[in-house]
Coordinates of C-alpha atoms and ligand atoms in Angstrom, one line a residue:
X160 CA 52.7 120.3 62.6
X161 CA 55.4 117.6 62.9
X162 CA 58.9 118.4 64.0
X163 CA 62.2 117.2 63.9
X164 CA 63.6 117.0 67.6
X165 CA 65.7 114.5 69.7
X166 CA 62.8 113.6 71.6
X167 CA 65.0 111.5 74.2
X168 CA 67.1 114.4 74.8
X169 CA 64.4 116.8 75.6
X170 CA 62.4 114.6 77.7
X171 CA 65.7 114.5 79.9
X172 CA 66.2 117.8 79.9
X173 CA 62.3 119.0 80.4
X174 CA 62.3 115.9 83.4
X175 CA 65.1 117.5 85.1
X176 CA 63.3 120.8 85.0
X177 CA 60.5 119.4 86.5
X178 CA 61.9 117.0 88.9
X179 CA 63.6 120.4 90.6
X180 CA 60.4 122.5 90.2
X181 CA 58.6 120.0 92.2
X182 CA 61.5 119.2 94.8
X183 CA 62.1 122.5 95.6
X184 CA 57.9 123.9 95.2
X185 CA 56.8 122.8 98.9
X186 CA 53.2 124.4 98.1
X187 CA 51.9 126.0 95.1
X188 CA 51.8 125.4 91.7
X189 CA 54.0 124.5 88.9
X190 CA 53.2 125.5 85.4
X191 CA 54.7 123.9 82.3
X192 CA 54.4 125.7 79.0
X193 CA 55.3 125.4 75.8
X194 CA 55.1 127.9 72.9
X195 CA 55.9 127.9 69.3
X196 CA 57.1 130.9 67.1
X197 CA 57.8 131.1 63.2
X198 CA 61.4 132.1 62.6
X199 CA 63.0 131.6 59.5
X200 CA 61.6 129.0 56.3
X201 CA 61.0 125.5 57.2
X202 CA 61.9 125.8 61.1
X203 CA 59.9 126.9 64.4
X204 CA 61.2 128.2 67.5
X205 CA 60.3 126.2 70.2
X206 CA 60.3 127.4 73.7
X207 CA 59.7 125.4 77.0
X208 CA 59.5 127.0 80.7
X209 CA 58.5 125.4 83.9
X210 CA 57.6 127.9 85.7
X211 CA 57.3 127.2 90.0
X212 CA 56.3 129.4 93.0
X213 CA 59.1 127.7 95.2
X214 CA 61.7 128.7 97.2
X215 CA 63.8 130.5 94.1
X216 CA 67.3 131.1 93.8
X217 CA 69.6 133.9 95.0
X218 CA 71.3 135.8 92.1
X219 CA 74.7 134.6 93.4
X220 CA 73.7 130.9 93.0
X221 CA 72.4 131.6 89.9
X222 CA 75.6 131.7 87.2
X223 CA 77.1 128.9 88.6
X224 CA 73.8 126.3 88.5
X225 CA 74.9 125.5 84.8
X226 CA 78.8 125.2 84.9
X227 CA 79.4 122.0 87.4
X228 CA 81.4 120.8 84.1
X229 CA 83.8 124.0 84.1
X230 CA 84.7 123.1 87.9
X231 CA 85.5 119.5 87.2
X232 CA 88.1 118.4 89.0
X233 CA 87.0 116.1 91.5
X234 CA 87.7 118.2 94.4
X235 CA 84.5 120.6 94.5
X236 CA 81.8 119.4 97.3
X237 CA 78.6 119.3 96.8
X238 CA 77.5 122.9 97.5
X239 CA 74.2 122.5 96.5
X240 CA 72.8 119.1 98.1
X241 CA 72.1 117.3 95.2
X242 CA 74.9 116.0 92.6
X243 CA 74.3 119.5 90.8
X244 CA 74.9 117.5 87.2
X245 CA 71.4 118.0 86.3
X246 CA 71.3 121.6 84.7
X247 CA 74.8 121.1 84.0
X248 CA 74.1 118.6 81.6
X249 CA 70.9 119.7 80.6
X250 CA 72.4 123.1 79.5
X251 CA 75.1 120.8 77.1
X252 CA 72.4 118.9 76.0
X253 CA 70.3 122.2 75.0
X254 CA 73.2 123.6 73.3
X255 CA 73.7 120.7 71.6
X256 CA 70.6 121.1 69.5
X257 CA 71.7 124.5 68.5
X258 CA 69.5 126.0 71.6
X259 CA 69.6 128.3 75.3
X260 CA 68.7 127.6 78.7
X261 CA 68.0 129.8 81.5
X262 CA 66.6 130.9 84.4
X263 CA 65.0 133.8 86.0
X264 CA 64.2 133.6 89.8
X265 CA 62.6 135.8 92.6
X266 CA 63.8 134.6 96.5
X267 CA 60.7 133.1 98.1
X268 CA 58.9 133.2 94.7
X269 CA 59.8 131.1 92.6
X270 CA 61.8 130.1 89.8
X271 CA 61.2 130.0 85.8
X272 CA 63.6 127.3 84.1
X273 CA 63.1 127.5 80.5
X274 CA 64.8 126.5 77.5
X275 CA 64.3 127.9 73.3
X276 CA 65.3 126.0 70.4
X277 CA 65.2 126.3 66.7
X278 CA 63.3 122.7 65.3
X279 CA 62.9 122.2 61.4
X280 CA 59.8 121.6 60.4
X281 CA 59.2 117.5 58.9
X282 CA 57.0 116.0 56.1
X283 CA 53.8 114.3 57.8
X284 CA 54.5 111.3 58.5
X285 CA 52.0 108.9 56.1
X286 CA 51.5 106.1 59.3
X287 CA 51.3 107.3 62.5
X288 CA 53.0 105.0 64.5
X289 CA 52.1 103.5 68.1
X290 CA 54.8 105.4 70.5
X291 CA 56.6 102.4 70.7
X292 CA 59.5 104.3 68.6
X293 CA 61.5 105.6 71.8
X294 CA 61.7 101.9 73.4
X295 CA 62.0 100.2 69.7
X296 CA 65.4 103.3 69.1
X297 CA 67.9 101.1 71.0
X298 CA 67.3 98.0 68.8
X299 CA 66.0 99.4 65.4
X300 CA 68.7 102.6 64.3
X301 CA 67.6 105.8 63.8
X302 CA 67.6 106.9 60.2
X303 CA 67.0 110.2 58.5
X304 CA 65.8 110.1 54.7
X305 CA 66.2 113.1 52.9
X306 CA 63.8 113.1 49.5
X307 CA 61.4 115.4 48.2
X308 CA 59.0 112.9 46.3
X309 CA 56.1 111.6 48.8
X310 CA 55.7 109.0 46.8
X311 CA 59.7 107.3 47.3
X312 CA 58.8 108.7 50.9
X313 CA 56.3 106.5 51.6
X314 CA 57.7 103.4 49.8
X315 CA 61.3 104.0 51.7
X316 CA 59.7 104.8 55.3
X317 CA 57.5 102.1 55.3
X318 CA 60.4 99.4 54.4
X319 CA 62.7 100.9 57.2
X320 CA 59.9 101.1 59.8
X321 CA 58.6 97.5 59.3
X322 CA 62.4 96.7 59.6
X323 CA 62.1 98.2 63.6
X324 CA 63.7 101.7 62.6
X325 CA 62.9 104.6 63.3
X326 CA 62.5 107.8 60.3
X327 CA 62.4 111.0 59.9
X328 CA 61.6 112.7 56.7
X329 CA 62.4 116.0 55.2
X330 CA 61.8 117.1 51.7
X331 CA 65.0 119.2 51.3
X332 CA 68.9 119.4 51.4
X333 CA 68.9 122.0 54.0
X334 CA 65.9 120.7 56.5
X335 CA 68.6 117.8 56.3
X336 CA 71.2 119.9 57.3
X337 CA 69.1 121.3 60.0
X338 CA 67.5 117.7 61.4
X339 CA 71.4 116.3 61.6
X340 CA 72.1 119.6 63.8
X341 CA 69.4 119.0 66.3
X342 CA 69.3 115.0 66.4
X343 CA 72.1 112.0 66.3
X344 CA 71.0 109.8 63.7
X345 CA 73.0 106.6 63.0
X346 CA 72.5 107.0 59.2
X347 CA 71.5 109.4 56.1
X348 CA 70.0 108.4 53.4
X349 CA 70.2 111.4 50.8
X350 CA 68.5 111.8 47.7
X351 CA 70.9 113.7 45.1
X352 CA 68.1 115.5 43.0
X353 CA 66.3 117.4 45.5
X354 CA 64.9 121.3 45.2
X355 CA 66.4 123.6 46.9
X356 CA 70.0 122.5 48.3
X357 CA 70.6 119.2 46.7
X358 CA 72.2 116.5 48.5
X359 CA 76.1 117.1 47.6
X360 CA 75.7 120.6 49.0
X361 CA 73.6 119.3 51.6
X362 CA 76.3 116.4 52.4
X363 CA 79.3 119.0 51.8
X364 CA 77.6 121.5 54.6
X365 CA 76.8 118.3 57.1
X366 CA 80.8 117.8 56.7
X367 CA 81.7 121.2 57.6
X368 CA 79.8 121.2 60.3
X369 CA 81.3 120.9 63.9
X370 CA 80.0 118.1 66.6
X371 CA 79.1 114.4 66.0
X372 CA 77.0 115.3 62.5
X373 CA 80.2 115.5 60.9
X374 CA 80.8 111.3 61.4
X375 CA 77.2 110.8 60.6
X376 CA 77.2 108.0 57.6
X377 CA 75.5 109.5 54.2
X378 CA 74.6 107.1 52.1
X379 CA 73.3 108.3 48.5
X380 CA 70.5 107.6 47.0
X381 CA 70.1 107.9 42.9
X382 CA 69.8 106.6 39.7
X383 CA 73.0 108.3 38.4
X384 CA 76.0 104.8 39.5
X385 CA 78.2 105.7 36.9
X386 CA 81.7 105.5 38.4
X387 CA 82.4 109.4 37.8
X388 CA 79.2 110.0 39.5
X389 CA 79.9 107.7 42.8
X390 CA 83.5 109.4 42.6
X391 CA 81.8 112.6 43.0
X392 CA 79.4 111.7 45.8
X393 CA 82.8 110.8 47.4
X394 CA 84.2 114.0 46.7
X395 CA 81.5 115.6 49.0
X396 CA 81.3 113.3 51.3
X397 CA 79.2 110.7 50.8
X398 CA 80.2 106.9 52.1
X399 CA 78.1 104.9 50.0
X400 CA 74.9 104.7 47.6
X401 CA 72.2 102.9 46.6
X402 CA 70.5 102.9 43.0
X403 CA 67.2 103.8 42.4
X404 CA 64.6 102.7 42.3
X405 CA 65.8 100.5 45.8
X406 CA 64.8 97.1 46.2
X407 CA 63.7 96.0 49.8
X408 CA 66.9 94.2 50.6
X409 CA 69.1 96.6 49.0
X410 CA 67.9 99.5 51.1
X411 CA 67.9 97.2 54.1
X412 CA 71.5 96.2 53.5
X413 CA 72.9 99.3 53.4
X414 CA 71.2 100.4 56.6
X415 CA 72.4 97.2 58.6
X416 CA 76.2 98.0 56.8
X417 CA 76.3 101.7 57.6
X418 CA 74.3 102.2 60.7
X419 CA 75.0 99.1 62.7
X420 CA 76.4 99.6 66.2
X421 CA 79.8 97.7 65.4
X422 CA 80.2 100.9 63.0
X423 CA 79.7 103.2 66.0
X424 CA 82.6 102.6 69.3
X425 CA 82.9 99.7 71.4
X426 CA 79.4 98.3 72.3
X427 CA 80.2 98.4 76.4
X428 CA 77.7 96.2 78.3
X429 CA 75.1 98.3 80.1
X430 CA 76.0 101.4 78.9
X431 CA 74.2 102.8 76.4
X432 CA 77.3 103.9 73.9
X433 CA 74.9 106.1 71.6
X434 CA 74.3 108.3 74.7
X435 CA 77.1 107.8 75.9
X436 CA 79.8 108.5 72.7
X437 CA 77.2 111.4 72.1
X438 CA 77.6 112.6 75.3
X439 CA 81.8 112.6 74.8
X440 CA 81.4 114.2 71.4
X441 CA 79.3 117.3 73.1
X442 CA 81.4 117.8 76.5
X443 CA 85.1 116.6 74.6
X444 CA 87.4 114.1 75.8
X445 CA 88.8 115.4 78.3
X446 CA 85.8 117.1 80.4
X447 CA 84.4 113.5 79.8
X448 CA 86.8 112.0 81.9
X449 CA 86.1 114.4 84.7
X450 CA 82.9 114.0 84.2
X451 CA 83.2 110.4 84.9
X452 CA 85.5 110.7 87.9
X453 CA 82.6 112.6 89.9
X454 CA 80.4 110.6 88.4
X455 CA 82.6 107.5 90.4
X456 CA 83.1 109.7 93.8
X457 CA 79.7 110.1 93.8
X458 CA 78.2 106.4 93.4
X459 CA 81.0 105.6 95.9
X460 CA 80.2 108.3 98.4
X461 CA 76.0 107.3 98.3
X462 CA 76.2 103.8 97.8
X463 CA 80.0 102.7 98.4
X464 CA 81.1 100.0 101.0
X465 CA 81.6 102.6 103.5
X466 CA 78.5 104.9 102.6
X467 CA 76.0 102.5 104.9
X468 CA 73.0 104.7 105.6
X469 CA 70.3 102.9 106.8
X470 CA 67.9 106.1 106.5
X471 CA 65.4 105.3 104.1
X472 CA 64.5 109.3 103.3
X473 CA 68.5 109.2 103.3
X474 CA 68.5 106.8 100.3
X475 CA 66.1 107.8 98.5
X476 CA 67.6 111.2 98.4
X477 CA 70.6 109.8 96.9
X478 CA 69.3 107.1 94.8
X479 CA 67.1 110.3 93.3
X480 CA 70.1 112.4 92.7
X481 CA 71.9 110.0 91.0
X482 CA 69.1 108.9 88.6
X483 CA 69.8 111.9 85.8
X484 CA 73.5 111.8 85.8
X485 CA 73.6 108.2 85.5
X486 CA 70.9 107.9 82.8
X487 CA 72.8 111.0 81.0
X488 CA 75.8 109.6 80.9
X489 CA 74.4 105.8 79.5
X490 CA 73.7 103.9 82.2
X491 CA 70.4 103.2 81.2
X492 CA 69.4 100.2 83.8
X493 CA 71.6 101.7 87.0
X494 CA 69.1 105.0 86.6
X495 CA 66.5 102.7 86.3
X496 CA 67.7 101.1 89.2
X497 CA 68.0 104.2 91.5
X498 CA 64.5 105.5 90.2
X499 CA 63.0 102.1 91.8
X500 CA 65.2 102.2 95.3
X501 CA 64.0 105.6 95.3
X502 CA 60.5 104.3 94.8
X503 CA 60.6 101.9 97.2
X504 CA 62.2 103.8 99.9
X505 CA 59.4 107.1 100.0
X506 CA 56.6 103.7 100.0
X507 CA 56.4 101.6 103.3
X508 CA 57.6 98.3 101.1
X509 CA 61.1 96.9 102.1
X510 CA 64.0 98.1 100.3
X511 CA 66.6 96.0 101.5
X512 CA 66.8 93.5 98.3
X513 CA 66.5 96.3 95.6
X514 CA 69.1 98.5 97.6
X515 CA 71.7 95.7 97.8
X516 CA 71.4 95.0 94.3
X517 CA 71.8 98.9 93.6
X518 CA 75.2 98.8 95.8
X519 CA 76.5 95.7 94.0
X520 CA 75.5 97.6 90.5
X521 CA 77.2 100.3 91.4
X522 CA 80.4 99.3 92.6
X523 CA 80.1 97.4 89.2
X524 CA 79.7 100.8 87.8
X525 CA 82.3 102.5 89.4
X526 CA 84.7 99.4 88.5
X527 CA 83.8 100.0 84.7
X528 CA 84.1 103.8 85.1
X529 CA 88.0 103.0 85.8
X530 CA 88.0 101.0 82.8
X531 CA 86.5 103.8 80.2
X532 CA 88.6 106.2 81.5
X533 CA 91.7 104.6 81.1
X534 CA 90.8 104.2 77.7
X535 CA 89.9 107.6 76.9
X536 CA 92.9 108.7 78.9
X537 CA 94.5 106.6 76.6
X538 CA 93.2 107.7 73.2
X539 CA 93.9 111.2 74.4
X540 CA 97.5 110.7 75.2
X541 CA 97.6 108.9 71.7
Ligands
ADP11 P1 70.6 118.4 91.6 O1 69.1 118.7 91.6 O2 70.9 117.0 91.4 O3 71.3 119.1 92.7 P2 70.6 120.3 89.4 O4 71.8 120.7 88.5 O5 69.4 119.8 88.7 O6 71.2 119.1 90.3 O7 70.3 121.5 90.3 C1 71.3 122.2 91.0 C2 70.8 123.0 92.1 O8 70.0 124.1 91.6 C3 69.8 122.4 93.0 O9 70.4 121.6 94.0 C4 69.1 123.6 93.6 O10 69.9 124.2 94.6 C5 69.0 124.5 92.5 N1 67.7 124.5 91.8 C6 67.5 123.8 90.6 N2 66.2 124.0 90.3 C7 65.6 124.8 91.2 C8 64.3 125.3 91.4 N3 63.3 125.1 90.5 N4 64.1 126.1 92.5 C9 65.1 126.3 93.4 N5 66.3 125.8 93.3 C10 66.6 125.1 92.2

């Protein structure tokens, strides 16, 4: 069974899990499992729990692990050792898709993190690709194609893939609806006739909805270009079309006009803006720019002028607690960066090259943090 799911975002979120179960699991075991319900037509309910037989968690503790963003303000310390942005952000990112997270816990017994969410069901794919398509995302867009015959399928997904992009298919109006709930994509290419919901209801509900889907581009795809037809794909919603049957370079065209990252905000060196803008759409303006303020204290407090620990468990502690908020946010090679110092420090190698270079990255970081928010302090007073 294929399904539609951000895979990036639930790698992140099932890492974190993980990452804590085995921090805070001295001995024992750590179970991961992963179970699949039917629920309604076209959709599964997918539900992940990591279960450990650590230390647990006393009930008190337990409400507040998922709010650090309600408590943004700068001021808070760090009660719980680590950055405490991990389940924070991995609870947004859960209810992003539409899902839950939680947690059940015994003291001295061990914890159960899990997570449940609603994914629609996809057409097979017709190539199986290598699983190059996670890496091959940041360069190639990622598309969703809404048509119901396999044939057009075929013939569309395999133009768009050999172009470096990466496709998901549904056969339907509403598995559209669904997929755009549960993944960003940087484009939609809509079939009109379809069974079920066509694609002006589909585009009309996709417009209605609330979140980042509702700027997704829709771009039509038909025979019917008469101008009273392209004013009604307007009307719902639409941005463009294409006729059908596509040529090659149409389809392509459309996909480098409509889902290009000039089309999306400022391209910031670095910083990953898909994750991050998506990020900013889920936690709102305003949270973002708290969000970003700790995010500053805290690369300035670990690795800062004045943070000089020469401990190497010491660094690696906080080069490893910074390496899911930064990647969260965007900041794609700093977390790479802190996952390598953090490396290198638990090994016996010498640190002292990659550790300078992580200081200098992230006072660079906490220089361009000043900038963003400015702007989005900015756009908000605007
Ligand atoms: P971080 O690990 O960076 O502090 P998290 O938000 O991922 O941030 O976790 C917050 C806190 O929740 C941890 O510091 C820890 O106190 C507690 N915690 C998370 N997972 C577990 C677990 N599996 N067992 C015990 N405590 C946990």
């Amino acid at each position: 069974m294929w399904l539609i799911g951000d895979e990036d975002r639930l790698r992140q979120v099932l890492l974190n899990l993980l990452n804590n179960a085995v921090k805070f699991t001295a001995r024992g075991r750590i179970d991961l499992s992963v179970t699949l319900s039917g629920s309604k037509e076209g959709a599964v309910q997918l539900r992940c729990s990591v279960q450990d037989t650590g230390i647990g968690i006393p009930a008190d503790k337990r409400d507040r692990l998922f709010q650090r963003f309600s408590q943004v303000d700068g001021s808070i310390g760090r009660d719980f050792g680590g950055s405490g942005l991990g389940l924070a952000i991995s609870k947004a990112l859960v209810e992003r898709m539409g899902g839950a997270i939680g947690v059940e816990s015994v003291i001295d017994h061990g914890s159960t993190f899990w997570f449940a969410l609603e994914l629609p069901v996809a057409s097979e794919p017709a190539i199986v690709l290598e699983a190059s398509s996670n890496s091959s995302g940041r360069f190639g867009r990622r598309l969703l194609l809404a048509e119901d015959v396999p044939l057009n399928q075929d013939l569309a997904r395999a133009i768009l893939e050999r172009a470096g992009h990466s496709v998901d298919v549904v056969s339907d109006g509403a598995a559209a609806v669904a997929a755009v709930q549960v993944k960003t994509y940087d484009l939609v290419l809509m079939d009109i006739q379809m069974p079920g919901m066509d694609g002006m209801s589909a585009t009309r509900h996709i417009r209605a909805l609330k979140g980042a889907a509702v700027r997704m581009p829709i771009v039509a795809m038909t025979a019917n270009v008469l101008p009273e037809q392209v004013a009604e794909f307007r009307a719902a919603g639409m941005d463009d079309h294409i006729g059908k049957p596509f040529r090659q370079d149409a389809l392509l065209s459309v996909v480098a006009r409509w889902a290009s990252d000039g089309a999306h905000a400022a391209v910031i060196s670095d910083l990953d803006s898909s994750v991050f803008n998506e990020m900013r759409d889920m936690v709102g303006h305003e949270r973002m720019v708290g969000l970003l303020a700790m995010l500053a204290d805290e690369l300035t407090q670990r690795f800062g002028p004045s943070s000089h620990s020469h401990e190497r468990k010491q660094i690696a502690e906080d080069a490893h607690a910074m390496v899911s908020a930064t990647s969260m946010v965007g900041f794609a090679s700093l977390a790479t960066l802190c996952r390598e110092v953090e490396t290198v420090c638990r090994s016996k190698e010498d640190h002292t090259v990659l550790l300078g270079i992580l200081r200098a990255r992230s006072s660079e970081t906490v220089a361009r943090i000043a900038t963003i928010r400015s702007e989005l302090t900015l756009s908000l007073a605007g």
